[in-house]
């Protein structure tokens, strides 16, 4: 039961973070756009709970929840979104590039599909070093129609890399239903056989199912069983980004998925399994306090020092750095 309460705590903290990020954006404190994963928390929670602290995670620009799930401080995440000096990357990366290598969060990537081969490289490194580390790489349904998806899966299968590729199928490529532009019904799972992999599909809104599926795939990879490709069916409750009201989605579809919201559904499941109301309310209250304190500290933090503009850059654009 401790694992299940941990899963609920993770999801509640993610929801609190994303809601506050949205509120801060509306106040003009989050510059640029942001991509929220409200409604997709069960995927991030289930996999993070199945990973070791030294495992690697790669995510898309919709990576706030994954970063929090791997242990990055909430305050540092919100500060990064607001461009503060106390942010994860001192305010230089912003919403779409969250990275915390000390927590195994190897980056959020703004270029669709760019991180899949990089995740394979991280897995290859672990394989060569014999470290037992496993890489988990998250991407969305639209990435399955990009060349990097197929190239990464092919090499992962050929080299039997310890990597788990997870398609968070939230049903839309930005504004286009994935089914309207894809030849197969399941964009990830139906292509697994082409690389000698088993087609694995999980209800991405059922955190227990995600955790069990994640644990099996991660343990298999750690024991030398090679890569997995998992398709998690889920739904982003908002638009593609904060600039998108999502009005292109049918009302009935949105209502049906909202009724399957992973957090209230899991709450009811836990209550039915004998967890008392006070325990769950305590988790929720703690998350509310945490996000209030984190947001205030981040908002009060100073901007980055000007000298940081010359840090974390190549000294020149030529080939000298390769030597």
Coordinates of C-alpha atoms in Angstrom, one line a residue:
X1 CA 0.0 0.0 0.0
X2 CA 3.0 2.3 0.5
X3 CA 3.7 2.2 -3.2
X4 CA 0.1 3.1 -4.1
X5 CA 0.1 6.1 -1.7
X6 CA 3.3 7.2 -3.3
X7 CA 1.8 7.0 -6.7
X8 CA -1.2 9.1 -5.5
X9 CA 1.2 11.6 -3.9
X10 CA 3.2 11.9 -7.1
X11 CA 0.1 12.6 -9.2
X12 CA -1.4 15.1 -6.8
X13 CA 1.9 17.0 -6.7
X14 CA 2.1 17.0 -10.5
X15 CA -1.5 18.3 -10.9
X16 CA -0.7 21.1 -8.3
X17 CA 2.4 22.1 -10.2
X18 CA 0.7 22.2 -13.6
X19 CA -2.2 24.2 -12.3
X20 CA 0.1 26.7 -10.7
X21 CA 2.2 26.9 -13.9
X22 CA -1.1 27.8 -15.7
X23 CA -2.0 30.4 -13.2
X24 CA 1.4 32.0 -13.4
X25 CA 1.3 32.0 -17.1
X26 CA -2.1 33.9 -17.0
X27 CA -0.4 36.5 -14.7
X28 CA 2.3 37.0 -17.3
X29 CA 5.0 35.5 -15.1
X30 CA 5.8 32.6 -17.3
X31 CA 7.4 34.0 -20.5
X32 CA 6.8 32.4 -23.9
X33 CA 4.5 29.4 -24.0
X34 CA 4.2 26.3 -22.0
X35 CA 2.8 22.8 -22.6
X36 CA 1.0 21.2 -19.7
X37 CA 0.4 17.5 -19.1
X38 CA -2.7 17.9 -17.0
X39 CA -4.6 14.6 -17.3
X40 CA -1.4 12.5 -18.2
X41 CA 0.0 12.3 -14.7
X42 CA -0.4 8.5 -14.3
X43 CA 2.2 7.9 -17.0
X44 CA 4.9 10.0 -15.4
X45 CA 4.1 8.7 -11.9
X46 CA 4.0 5.0 -12.8
X47 CA 7.3 5.0 -14.6
X48 CA 9.2 7.2 -12.1
X49 CA 8.1 4.9 -9.3
X50 CA 9.5 1.9 -11.2
X51 CA 12.9 3.5 -11.9
X52 CA 16.1 3.6 -9.8
X53 CA 17.5 7.0 -8.7
X54 CA 20.4 6.6 -11.1
X55 CA 18.2 5.6 -14.1
X56 CA 17.8 8.1 -17.0
X57 CA 14.7 9.9 -18.1
X58 CA 14.2 11.8 -21.4
X59 CA 11.0 13.8 -22.1
X60 CA 9.4 16.1 -24.6
X61 CA 8.7 19.8 -24.2
X62 CA 5.7 18.6 -22.2
X63 CA 8.1 17.7 -19.4
X64 CA 7.1 19.5 -16.2
X65 CA 5.5 16.4 -14.6
X66 CA 8.4 14.1 -15.6
X67 CA 10.9 16.4 -14.1
X68 CA 9.0 16.7 -10.8
X69 CA 8.5 12.9 -10.8
X70 CA 12.2 12.2 -10.9
X71 CA 12.8 14.4 -7.8
X72 CA 13.6 17.8 -9.0
X73 CA 12.5 20.5 -6.5
X74 CA 9.1 22.1 -7.3
X75 CA 10.5 25.6 -6.5
X76 CA 13.4 25.2 -9.0
X77 CA 11.0 24.0 -11.7
X78 CA 8.6 27.0 -11.2
X79 CA 11.6 29.4 -11.0
X80 CA 12.9 28.1 -14.3
X81 CA 9.5 28.6 -15.9
X82 CA 9.6 32.2 -14.6
X83 CA 13.2 32.8 -15.8
X84 CA 14.6 33.2 -12.3
X85 CA 18.2 32.7 -11.3
X86 CA 17.2 30.0 -8.9
X87 CA 15.7 27.9 -11.7
X88 CA 16.9 24.5 -12.7
X89 CA 19.1 26.0 -15.4
X90 CA 19.4 29.5 -13.8
X91 CA 16.4 30.7 -15.9
X92 CA 18.1 30.0 -19.3
X93 CA 16.1 27.0 -20.4
X94 CA 12.5 27.7 -19.6
X95 CA 9.5 25.5 -19.8
X96 CA 10.6 23.4 -22.8
X97 CA 14.1 22.5 -21.7
X98 CA 13.8 21.3 -18.1
X99 CA 16.9 19.3 -17.1
X100 CA 18.2 18.0 -13.8
X101 CA 21.0 15.5 -14.4
X102 CA 21.5 14.9 -10.6
X103 CA 18.0 13.5 -10.6
X104 CA 18.4 11.5 -13.7
X105 CA 16.3 13.9 -15.7
X106 CA 18.3 14.2 -18.9
X107 CA 16.3 16.9 -20.5
X108 CA 13.1 18.0 -22.1
X109 CA 13.5 18.4 -25.8
X110 CA 11.7 21.0 -27.9
X111 CA 12.5 19.4 -31.2
X112 CA 10.0 16.6 -31.8
X113 CA 11.7 13.2 -31.8
X114 CA 15.2 14.6 -31.3
X115 CA 15.7 12.9 -28.0
X116 CA 14.9 9.3 -29.1
X117 CA 18.4 8.6 -30.6
X118 CA 20.0 10.5 -27.7
X119 CA 18.2 8.3 -25.2
X120 CA 19.5 5.3 -27.1
X121 CA 23.0 6.7 -26.7
X122 CA 22.5 7.0 -23.0
X123 CA 21.4 3.4 -22.9
X124 CA 24.4 2.3 -24.9
X125 CA 26.7 4.1 -22.5
X126 CA 25.1 2.2 -19.5
X127 CA 25.4 -1.0 -21.5
X128 CA 29.1 -0.5 -22.2
X129 CA 29.8 0.5 -18.6
X130 CA 27.8 -2.4 -17.2
X131 CA 26.2 0.1 -14.7
X132 CA 22.7 -1.6 -14.8
X133 CA 21.1 1.8 -15.5
X134 CA 18.0 1.9 -17.6
X135 CA 16.8 4.7 -19.9
X136 CA 13.2 5.6 -20.2
X137 CA 12.3 7.9 -23.1
X138 CA 8.9 9.5 -23.3
X139 CA 7.4 10.9 -26.5
X140 CA 3.9 11.6 -27.9
X141 CA 1.9 10.0 -30.7
X142 CA 3.1 12.5 -33.3
X143 CA 6.7 11.5 -32.9
X144 CA 5.8 8.0 -34.3
X145 CA 5.6 9.6 -37.8
X146 CA 9.1 11.1 -37.6
X147 CA 12.2 9.3 -38.9
X148 CA 14.1 9.5 -35.5
X149 CA 11.5 7.2 -34.0
X150 CA 12.2 4.4 -36.5
X151 CA 16.0 4.9 -36.5
X152 CA 16.1 4.9 -32.7
X153 CA 14.0 1.8 -32.3
X154 CA 16.0 -0.1 -35.0
X155 CA 19.3 0.5 -33.3
X156 CA 17.9 -0.2 -29.9
X157 CA 16.7 -3.6 -31.1
X158 CA 19.9 -4.4 -33.0
X159 CA 22.1 -3.6 -30.0
X160 CA 19.6 -4.8 -27.4
X161 CA 19.9 -1.6 -25.5
X162 CA 18.5 -1.2 -21.9
X163 CA 15.9 1.4 -23.0
X164 CA 12.2 1.7 -22.6
X165 CA 10.4 3.9 -25.2
X166 CA 7.1 5.1 -24.0
X167 CA 4.5 6.7 -26.3
X168 CA 2.2 9.0 -24.4
X169 CA -0.6 8.7 -26.9
X170 CA -2.7 11.8 -25.9
X171 CA -4.6 11.4 -29.2
X172 CA -3.5 14.6 -30.9
X173 CA -0.5 15.8 -33.0
X174 CA -0.8 19.5 -31.8
X175 CA -4.2 20.2 -33.4
X176 CA -4.6 17.1 -35.6
X177 CA -6.1 13.7 -34.5
X178 CA -3.3 11.2 -34.8
X179 CA -5.7 8.7 -36.5
X180 CA -6.3 11.2 -39.3
X181 CA -2.6 11.0 -40.5
X182 CA -1.4 7.6 -39.5
X183 CA -1.9 4.3 -41.4
X184 CA -2.2 2.1 -38.3
X185 CA -4.7 2.4 -35.5
X186 CA -2.1 2.3 -32.7
X187 CA 0.8 4.6 -33.9
X188 CA 3.4 3.0 -31.6
X189 CA 2.3 -0.5 -30.7
X190 CA 1.2 -1.5 -34.2
X191 CA 4.8 -0.7 -35.4
X192 CA 6.6 -2.7 -32.7
X193 CA 6.8 -5.9 -34.7
X194 CA 8.8 -4.2 -37.4
X195 CA 11.7 -4.1 -34.9
X196 CA 11.1 -7.5 -33.3
X197 CA 9.4 -6.0 -30.3
X198 CA 6.2 -7.0 -28.6
X199 CA 3.3 -4.6 -29.0
X200 CA 2.5 -3.3 -25.4
X201 CA -0.5 -1.1 -24.8
X202 CA -1.5 0.1 -21.3
X203 CA -4.3 2.3 -20.0
X204 CA -2.3 5.5 -19.4
X205 CA -5.0 6.8 -17.0
X206 CA -4.7 3.8 -14.7
X207 CA -1.6 4.4 -12.5
X208 CA -1.6 0.9 -11.1
X209 CA -1.5 -0.6 -14.6
X210 CA 1.2 1.8 -15.7
X211 CA 3.3 1.0 -12.7
X212 CA 3.1 -2.7 -13.3
X213 CA 3.9 -2.4 -17.0
X214 CA 6.8 0.0 -16.2
X215 CA 8.2 -2.3 -13.6
X216 CA 8.2 -5.3 -16.0
X217 CA 9.8 -3.3 -18.8
X218 CA 12.4 -1.6 -16.7
X219 CA 13.4 -4.8 -14.9
X220 CA 13.6 -6.7 -18.2
X221 CA 15.9 -4.0 -19.6
X222 CA 18.1 -4.0 -16.5
X223 CA 18.5 -7.8 -16.7
X224 CA 19.7 -7.6 -20.3
X225 CA 16.4 -8.4 -22.0
X226 CA 16.7 -5.4 -24.4
X227 CA 14.4 -2.6 -25.3
X228 CA 10.6 -2.2 -25.0
X229 CA 8.1 0.0 -26.8
X230 CA 5.0 0.8 -24.7
X231 CA 2.0 2.8 -25.9
X232 CA 0.1 4.5 -23.0
X233 CA -3.4 5.7 -23.9
X234 CA -4.1 9.0 -22.2
X235 CA -5.4 12.5 -22.9
X236 CA -4.2 16.1 -22.4
X237 CA -7.1 17.9 -20.8
X238 CA -6.1 21.3 -22.2
X239 CA -5.0 22.5 -25.6
X240 CA -1.6 21.8 -27.2
X241 CA -0.1 24.8 -25.5
X242 CA -1.3 27.8 -23.5
X243 CA -2.0 29.6 -26.7
X244 CA -4.4 26.9 -27.8
X245 CA -8.0 26.8 -26.5
X246 CA -8.5 23.3 -27.9
X247 CA -11.8 24.1 -29.5
X248 CA -11.1 21.7 -32.4
X249 CA -11.9 18.7 -30.1
X250 CA -15.4 17.4 -30.0
X251 CA -17.2 18.3 -26.7
X252 CA -18.3 14.7 -26.2
X253 CA -14.8 13.4 -26.5
X254 CA -13.4 15.9 -24.0
X255 CA -16.2 15.0 -21.5
X256 CA -15.6 11.3 -21.9
X257 CA -11.9 11.7 -21.1
X258 CA -12.5 14.1 -18.2
X259 CA -14.7 11.4 -16.7
X260 CA -11.6 9.2 -16.8
X261 CA -9.3 11.7 -15.0
X262 CA -6.6 9.6 -13.4
X263 CA -6.5 11.4 -10.1
X264 CA -10.1 11.3 -8.9
X265 CA -10.4 7.8 -10.3
X266 CA -7.5 6.6 -8.3
X267 CA -8.7 8.4 -5.2
X268 CA -12.0 6.5 -5.4
X269 CA -10.1 3.3 -5.9
X270 CA -7.9 3.9 -2.9
X271 CA -11.0 4.7 -0.7
X272 CA -12.6 1.5 -1.9
X273 CA -9.5 -0.5 -0.9
X274 CA -9.7 0.8 2.6
X275 CA -7.5 3.9 2.6
X276 CA -9.1 6.5 4.9
X277 CA -10.2 9.9 3.8
X278 CA -7.9 11.7 6.2
X279 CA -4.8 10.1 4.7
X280 CA -5.7 11.2 1.2
X281 CA -6.7 14.6 2.3
X282 CA -3.4 15.0 4.1
X283 CA -1.5 14.2 0.8
X284 CA -3.6 16.8 -1.0
X285 CA -3.1 19.4 1.7
X286 CA 0.6 18.9 1.7
X287 CA 0.8 19.3 -2.1
X288 CA -1.2 22.5 -1.9
X289 CA 1.1 23.9 0.8
X290 CA 4.2 22.8 -1.1
X291 CA 3.1 24.5 -4.4
X292 CA 2.1 27.7 -2.5
X293 CA 5.5 27.9 -0.8
X294 CA 7.4 27.0 -4.0
X295 CA 5.6 29.5 -6.1
X296 CA 6.1 32.3 -3.7
X297 CA 9.8 31.5 -3.3
X298 CA 10.3 31.3 -7.1
X299 CA 8.4 34.6 -7.7
X300 CA 10.5 36.4 -5.1
X301 CA 13.8 35.0 -6.5
X302 CA 16.0 37.4 -8.4
X303 CA 16.6 37.2 -12.2
X304 CA 19.8 35.5 -13.4
X305 CA 23.1 37.4 -13.1
X306 CA 24.1 38.9 -16.4
X307 CA 27.4 37.0 -16.3
X308 CA 25.5 33.8 -16.9
X309 CA 24.9 34.8 -20.5
X310 CA 28.5 33.7 -21.3
X311 CA 28.3 30.3 -19.5
X312 CA 27.3 26.9 -20.8
X313 CA 28.2 27.9 -24.4
X314 CA 30.8 26.7 -26.9
X315 CA 33.8 29.0 -27.0
X316 CA 33.6 29.1 -30.8
X317 CA 31.5 27.6 -33.6
X318 CA 34.3 25.7 -35.3
X319 CA 35.6 22.2 -35.0
X320 CA 38.2 23.0 -32.3
X321 CA 36.0 21.8 -29.5
X322 CA 36.0 18.3 -30.9
X323 CA 39.7 18.0 -30.2

